[in-house]
JSON list of C-alpha atoms in Angstrom, two decimals:
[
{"chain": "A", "resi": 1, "resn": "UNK", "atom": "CA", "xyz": [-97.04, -15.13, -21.27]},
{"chain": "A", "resi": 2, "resn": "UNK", "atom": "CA", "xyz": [-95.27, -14.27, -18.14]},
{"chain": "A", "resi": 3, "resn": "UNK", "atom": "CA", "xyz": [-91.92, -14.97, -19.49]},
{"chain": "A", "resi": 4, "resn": "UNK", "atom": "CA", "xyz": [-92.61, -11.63, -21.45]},
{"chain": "A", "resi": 5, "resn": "UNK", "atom": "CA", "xyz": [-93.67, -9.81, -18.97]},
{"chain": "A", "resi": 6, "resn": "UNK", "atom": "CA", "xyz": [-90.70, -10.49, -16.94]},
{"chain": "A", "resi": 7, "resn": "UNK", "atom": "CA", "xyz": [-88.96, -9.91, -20.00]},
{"chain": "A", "resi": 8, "resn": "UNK", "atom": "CA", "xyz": [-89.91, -6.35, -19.31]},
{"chain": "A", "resi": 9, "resn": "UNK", "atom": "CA", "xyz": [-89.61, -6.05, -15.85]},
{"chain": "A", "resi": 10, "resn": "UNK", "atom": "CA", "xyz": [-86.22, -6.37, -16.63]},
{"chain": "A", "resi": 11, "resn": "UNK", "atom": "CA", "xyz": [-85.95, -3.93, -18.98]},
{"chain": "A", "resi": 12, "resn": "UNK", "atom": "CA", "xyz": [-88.04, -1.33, -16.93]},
{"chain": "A", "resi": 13, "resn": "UNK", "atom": "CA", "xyz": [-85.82, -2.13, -13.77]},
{"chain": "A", "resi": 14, "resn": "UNK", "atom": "CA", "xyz": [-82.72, -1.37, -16.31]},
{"chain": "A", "resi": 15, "resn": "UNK", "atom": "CA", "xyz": [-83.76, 1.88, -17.35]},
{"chain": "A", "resi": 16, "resn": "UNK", "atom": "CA", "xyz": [-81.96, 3.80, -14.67]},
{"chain": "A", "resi": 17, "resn": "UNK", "atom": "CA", "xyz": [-78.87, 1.79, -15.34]},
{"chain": "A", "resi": 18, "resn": "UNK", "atom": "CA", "xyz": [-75.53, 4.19, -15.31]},
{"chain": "A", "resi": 19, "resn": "UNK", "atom": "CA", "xyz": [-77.84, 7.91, -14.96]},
{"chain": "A", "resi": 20, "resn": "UNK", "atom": "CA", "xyz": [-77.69, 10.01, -12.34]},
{"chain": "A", "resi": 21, "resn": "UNK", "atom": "CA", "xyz": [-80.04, 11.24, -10.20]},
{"chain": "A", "resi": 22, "resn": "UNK", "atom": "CA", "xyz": [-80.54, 14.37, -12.56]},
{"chain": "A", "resi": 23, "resn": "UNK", "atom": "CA", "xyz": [-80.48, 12.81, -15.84]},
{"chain": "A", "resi": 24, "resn": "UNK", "atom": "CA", "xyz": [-83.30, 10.11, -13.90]},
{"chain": "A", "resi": 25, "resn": "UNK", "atom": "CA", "xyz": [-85.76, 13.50, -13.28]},
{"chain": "A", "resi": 26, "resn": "UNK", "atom": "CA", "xyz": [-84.49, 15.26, -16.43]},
{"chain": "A", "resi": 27, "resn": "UNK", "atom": "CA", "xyz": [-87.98, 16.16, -18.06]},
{"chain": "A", "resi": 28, "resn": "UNK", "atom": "CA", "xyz": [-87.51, 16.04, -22.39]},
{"chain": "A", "resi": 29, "resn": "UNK", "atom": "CA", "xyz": [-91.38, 16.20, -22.83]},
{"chain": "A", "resi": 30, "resn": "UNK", "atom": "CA", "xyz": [-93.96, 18.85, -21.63]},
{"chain": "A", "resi": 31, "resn": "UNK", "atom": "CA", "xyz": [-95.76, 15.88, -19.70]},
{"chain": "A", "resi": 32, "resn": "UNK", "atom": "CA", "xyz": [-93.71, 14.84, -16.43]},
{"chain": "A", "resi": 33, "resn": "UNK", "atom": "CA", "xyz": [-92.60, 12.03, -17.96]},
{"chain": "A", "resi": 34, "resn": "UNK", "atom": "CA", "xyz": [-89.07, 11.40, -17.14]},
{"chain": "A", "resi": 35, "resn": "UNK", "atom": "CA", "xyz": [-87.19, 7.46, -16.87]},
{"chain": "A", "resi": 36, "resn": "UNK", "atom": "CA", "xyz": [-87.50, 7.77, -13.10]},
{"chain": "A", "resi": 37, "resn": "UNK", "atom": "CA", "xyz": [-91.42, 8.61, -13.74]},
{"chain": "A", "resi": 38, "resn": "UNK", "atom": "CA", "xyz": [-91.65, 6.10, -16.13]},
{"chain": "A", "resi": 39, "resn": "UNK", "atom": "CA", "xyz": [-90.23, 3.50, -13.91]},
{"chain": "A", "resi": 40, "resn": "UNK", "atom": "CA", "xyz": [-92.62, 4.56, -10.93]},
{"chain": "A", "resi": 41, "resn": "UNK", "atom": "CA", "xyz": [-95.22, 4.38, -13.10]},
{"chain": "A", "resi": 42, "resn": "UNK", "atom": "CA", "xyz": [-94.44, 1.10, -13.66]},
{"chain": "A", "resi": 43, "resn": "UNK", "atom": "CA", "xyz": [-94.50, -0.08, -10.10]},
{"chain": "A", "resi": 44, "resn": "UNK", "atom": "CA", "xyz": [-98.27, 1.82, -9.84]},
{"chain": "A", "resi": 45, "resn": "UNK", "atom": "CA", "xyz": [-98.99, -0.83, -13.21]},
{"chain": "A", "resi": 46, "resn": "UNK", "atom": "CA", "xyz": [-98.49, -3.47, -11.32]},
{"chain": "A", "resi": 47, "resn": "UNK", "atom": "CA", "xyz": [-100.01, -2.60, -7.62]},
{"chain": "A", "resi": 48, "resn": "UNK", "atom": "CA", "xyz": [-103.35, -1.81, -9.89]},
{"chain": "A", "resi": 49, "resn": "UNK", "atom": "CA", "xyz": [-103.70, -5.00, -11.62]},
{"chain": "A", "resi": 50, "resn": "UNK", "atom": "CA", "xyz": [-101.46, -7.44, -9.39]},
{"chain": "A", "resi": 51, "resn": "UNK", "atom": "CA", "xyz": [-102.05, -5.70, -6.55]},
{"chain": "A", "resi": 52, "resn": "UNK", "atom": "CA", "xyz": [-106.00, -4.57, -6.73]},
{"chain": "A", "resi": 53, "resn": "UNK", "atom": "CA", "xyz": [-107.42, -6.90, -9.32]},
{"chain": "A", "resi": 54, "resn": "UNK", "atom": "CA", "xyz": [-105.51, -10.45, -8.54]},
{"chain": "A", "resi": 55, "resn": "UNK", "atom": "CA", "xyz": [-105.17, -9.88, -4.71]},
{"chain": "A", "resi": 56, "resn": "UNK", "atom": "CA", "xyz": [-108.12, -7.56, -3.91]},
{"chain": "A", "resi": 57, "resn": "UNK", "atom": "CA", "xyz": [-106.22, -5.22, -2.34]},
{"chain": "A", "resi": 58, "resn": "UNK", "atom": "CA", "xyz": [-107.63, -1.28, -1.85]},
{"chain": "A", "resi": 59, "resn": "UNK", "atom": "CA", "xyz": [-105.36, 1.64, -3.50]},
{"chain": "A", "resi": 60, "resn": "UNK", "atom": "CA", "xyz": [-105.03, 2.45, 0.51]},
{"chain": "A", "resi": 61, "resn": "UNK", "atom": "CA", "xyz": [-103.51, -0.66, 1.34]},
{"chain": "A", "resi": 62, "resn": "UNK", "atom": "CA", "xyz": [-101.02, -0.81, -1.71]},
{"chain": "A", "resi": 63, "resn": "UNK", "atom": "CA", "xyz": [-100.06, 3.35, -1.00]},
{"chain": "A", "resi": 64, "resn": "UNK", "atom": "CA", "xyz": [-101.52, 4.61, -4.60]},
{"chain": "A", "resi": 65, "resn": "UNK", "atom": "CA", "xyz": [-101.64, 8.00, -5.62]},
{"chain": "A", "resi": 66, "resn": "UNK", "atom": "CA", "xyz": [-105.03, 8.91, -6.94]},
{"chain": "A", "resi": 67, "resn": "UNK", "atom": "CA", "xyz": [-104.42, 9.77, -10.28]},
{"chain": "A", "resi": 68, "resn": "UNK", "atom": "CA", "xyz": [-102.14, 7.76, -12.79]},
{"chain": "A", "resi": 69, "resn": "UNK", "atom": "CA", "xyz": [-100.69, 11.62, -13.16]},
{"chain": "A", "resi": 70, "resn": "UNK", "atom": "CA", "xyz": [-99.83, 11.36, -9.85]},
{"chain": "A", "resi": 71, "resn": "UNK", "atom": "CA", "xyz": [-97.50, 8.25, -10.55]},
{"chain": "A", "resi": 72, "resn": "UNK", "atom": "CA", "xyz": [-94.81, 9.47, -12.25]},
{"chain": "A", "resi": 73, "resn": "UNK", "atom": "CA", "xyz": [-93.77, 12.34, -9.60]},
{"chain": "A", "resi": 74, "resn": "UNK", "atom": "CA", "xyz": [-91.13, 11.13, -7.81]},
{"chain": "A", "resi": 75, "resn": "UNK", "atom": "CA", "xyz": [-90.44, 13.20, -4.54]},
{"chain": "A", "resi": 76, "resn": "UNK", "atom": "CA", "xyz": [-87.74, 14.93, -3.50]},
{"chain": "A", "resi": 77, "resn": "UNK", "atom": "CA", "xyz": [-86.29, 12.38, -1.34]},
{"chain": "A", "resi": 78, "resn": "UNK", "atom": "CA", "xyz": [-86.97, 9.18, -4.20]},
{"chain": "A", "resi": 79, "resn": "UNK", "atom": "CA", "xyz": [-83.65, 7.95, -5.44]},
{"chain": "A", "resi": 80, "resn": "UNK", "atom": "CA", "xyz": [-82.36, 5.73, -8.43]},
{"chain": "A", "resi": 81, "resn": "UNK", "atom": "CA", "xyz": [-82.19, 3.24, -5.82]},
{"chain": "A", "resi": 82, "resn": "UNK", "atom": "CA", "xyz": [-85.22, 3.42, -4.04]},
{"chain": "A", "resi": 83, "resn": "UNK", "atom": "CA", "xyz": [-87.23, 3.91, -7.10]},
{"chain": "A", "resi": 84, "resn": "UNK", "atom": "CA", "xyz": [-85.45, 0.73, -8.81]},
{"chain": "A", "resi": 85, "resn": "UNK", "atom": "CA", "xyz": [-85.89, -1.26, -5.23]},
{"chain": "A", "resi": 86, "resn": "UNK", "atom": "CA", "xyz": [-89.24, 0.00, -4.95]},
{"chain": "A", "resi": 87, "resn": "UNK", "atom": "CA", "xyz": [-90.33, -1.37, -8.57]},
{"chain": "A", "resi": 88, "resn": "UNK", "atom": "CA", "xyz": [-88.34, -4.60, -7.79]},
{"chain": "A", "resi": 89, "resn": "UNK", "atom": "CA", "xyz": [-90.41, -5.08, -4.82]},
{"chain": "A", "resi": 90, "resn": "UNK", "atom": "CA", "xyz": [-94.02, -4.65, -6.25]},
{"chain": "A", "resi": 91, "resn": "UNK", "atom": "CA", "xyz": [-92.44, -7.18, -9.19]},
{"chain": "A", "resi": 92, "resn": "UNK", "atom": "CA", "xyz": [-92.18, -9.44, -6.74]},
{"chain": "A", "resi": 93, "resn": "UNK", "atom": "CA", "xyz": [-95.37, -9.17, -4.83]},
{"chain": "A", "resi": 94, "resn": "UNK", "atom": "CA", "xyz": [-97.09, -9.15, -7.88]},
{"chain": "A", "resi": 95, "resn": "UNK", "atom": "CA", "xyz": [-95.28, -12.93, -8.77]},
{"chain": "A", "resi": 96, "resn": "UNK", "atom": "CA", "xyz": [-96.89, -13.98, -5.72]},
{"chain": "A", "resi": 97, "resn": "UNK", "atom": "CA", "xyz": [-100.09, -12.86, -6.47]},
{"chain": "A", "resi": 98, "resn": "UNK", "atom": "CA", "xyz": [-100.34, -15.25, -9.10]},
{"chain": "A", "resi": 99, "resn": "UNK", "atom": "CA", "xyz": [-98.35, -18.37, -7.93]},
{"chain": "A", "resi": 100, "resn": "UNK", "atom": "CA", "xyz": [-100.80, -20.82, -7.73]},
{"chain": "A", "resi": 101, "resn": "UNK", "atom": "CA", "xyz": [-103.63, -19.36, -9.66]},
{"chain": "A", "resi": 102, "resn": "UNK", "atom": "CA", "xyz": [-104.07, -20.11, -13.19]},
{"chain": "A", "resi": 103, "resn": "UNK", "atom": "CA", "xyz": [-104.21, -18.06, -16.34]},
{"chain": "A", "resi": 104, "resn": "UNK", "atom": "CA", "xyz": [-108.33, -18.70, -16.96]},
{"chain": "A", "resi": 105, "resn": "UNK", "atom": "CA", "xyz": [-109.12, -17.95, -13.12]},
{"chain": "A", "resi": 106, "resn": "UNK", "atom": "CA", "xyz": [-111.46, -15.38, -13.13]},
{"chain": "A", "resi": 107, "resn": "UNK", "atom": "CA", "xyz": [-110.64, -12.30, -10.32]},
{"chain": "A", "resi": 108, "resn": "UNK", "atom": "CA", "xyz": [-112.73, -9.60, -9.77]},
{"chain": "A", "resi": 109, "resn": "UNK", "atom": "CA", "xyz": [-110.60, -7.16, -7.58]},
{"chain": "A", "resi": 110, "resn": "UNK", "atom": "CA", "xyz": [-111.09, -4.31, -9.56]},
{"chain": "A", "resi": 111, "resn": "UNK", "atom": "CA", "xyz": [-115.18, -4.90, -9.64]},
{"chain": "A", "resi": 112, "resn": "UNK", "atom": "CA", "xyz": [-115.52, -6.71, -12.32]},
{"chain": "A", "resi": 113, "resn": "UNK", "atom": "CA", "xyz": [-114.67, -10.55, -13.81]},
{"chain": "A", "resi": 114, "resn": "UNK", "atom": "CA", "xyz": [-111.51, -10.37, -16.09]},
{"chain": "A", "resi": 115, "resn": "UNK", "atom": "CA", "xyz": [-109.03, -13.35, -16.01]},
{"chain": "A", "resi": 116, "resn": "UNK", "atom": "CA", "xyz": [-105.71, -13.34, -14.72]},
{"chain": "A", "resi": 117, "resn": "UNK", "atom": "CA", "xyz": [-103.93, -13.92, -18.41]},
{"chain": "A", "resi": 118, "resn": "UNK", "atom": "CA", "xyz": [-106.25, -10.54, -19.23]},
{"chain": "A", "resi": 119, "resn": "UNK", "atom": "CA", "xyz": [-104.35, -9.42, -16.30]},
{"chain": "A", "resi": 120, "resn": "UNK", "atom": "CA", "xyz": [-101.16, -10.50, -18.11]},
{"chain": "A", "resi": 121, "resn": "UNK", "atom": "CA", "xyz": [-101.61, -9.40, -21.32]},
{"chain": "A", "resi": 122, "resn": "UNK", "atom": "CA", "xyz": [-102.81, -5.36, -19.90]},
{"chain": "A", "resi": 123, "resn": "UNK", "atom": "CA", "xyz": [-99.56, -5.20, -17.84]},
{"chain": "A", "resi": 124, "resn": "UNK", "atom": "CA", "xyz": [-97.27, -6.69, -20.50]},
{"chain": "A", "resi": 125, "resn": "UNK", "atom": "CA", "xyz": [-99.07, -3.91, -23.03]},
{"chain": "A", "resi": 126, "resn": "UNK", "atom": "CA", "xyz": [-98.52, -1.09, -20.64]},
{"chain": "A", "resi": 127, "resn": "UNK", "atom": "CA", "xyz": [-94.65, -1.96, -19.68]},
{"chain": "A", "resi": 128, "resn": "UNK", "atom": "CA", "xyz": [-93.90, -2.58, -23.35]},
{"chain": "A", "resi": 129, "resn": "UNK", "atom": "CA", "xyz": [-95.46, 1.03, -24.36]},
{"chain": "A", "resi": 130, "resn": "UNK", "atom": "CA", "xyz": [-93.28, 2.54, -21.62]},
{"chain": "A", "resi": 131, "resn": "UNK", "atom": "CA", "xyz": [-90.22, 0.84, -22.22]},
{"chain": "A", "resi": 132, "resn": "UNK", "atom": "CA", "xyz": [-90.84, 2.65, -26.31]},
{"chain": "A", "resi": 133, "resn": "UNK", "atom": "CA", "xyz": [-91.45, 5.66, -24.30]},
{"chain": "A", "resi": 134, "resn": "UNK", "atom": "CA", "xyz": [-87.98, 5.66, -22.28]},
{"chain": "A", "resi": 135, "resn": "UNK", "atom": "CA", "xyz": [-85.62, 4.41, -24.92]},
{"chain": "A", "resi": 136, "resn": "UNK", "atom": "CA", "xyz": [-86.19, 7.44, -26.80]},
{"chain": "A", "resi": 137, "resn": "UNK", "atom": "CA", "xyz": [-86.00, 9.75, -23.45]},
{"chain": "A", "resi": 138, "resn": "UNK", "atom": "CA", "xyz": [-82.49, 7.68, -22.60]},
{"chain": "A", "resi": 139, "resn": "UNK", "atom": "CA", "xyz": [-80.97, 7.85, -25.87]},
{"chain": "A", "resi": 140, "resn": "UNK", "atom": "CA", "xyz": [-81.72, 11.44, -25.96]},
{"chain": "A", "resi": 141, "resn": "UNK", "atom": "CA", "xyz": [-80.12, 11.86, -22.40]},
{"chain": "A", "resi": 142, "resn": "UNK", "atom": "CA", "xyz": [-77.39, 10.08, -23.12]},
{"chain": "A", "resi": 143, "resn": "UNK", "atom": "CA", "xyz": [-76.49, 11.76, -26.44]},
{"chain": "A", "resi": 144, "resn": "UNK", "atom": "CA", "xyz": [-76.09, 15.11, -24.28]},
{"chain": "A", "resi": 145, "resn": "UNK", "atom": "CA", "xyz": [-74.94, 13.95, -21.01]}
]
């Protein structure tokens, strides 16, 4: 189970691969999704359920915006880089959230009992939906330059 989710870590950390910094913000959509959204968004994925509902940790403490809108607006001074490093980080403190704890422990940081291969499975569903999302926004970005 975690093999696929860091399957997709991988690929979510890739999606900025060889684009620059406008074709990262270009918006395709009338949402504000864009591939450095998407991968933000990501990073917010895992703070709420690695973050909040393994280690207990408030939406304070982990710097969440307040909406999921909210987590795909990258400001003016968020880079390919920091963006990428920032997801790569929360990757990792989410890893450690879980080393040690098994896949039928019950946590209840979010306020109620789910266990953490729930936890898994949610996080695997929402970078795999995203990663369909941004394919389509990269090959269209890429096909114009």
């Amino acid at each position: 189970m975690s093999a696929f989710v860091e399957e997709y870590r991988t690929l979510i950390a890739g999606l900025l691969d060889g684009l620059t910094e406008e074709q990262a913000r270009r918006r395709l959509v009338p949402s504000a999704t864009t591939l450095l959204g998407l991968v933000r968004h990501a990073a917010f994925v895992e703070s709420v359920w690695f973050g909040m509902a393994v280690s207990g940790a408030s939406r304070a403490e982990l710097g969440l915006p307040d909406t999921v809108e909210e987590s795909f607006l990258a400001a003016d001074d968020e880079t390919v880089d920091s963006v990428r490093r920032h997801y790569q980080q929360v990757c990792a403190r989410s890893r450690a959230a879980v080393a040690g704890v098994g896949p039928d422990d019950t946590v209840t940081g979010r306020g109620y009992p789910i266990t953490v291969r729930w936890v898994h499975l949610q996080v695997l569903r929402e970078l795999a939906h995203h990663c369909g999302h941004a394919d389509i926004l990269r090959e269209q970005i890429l096909a114009v330059g």
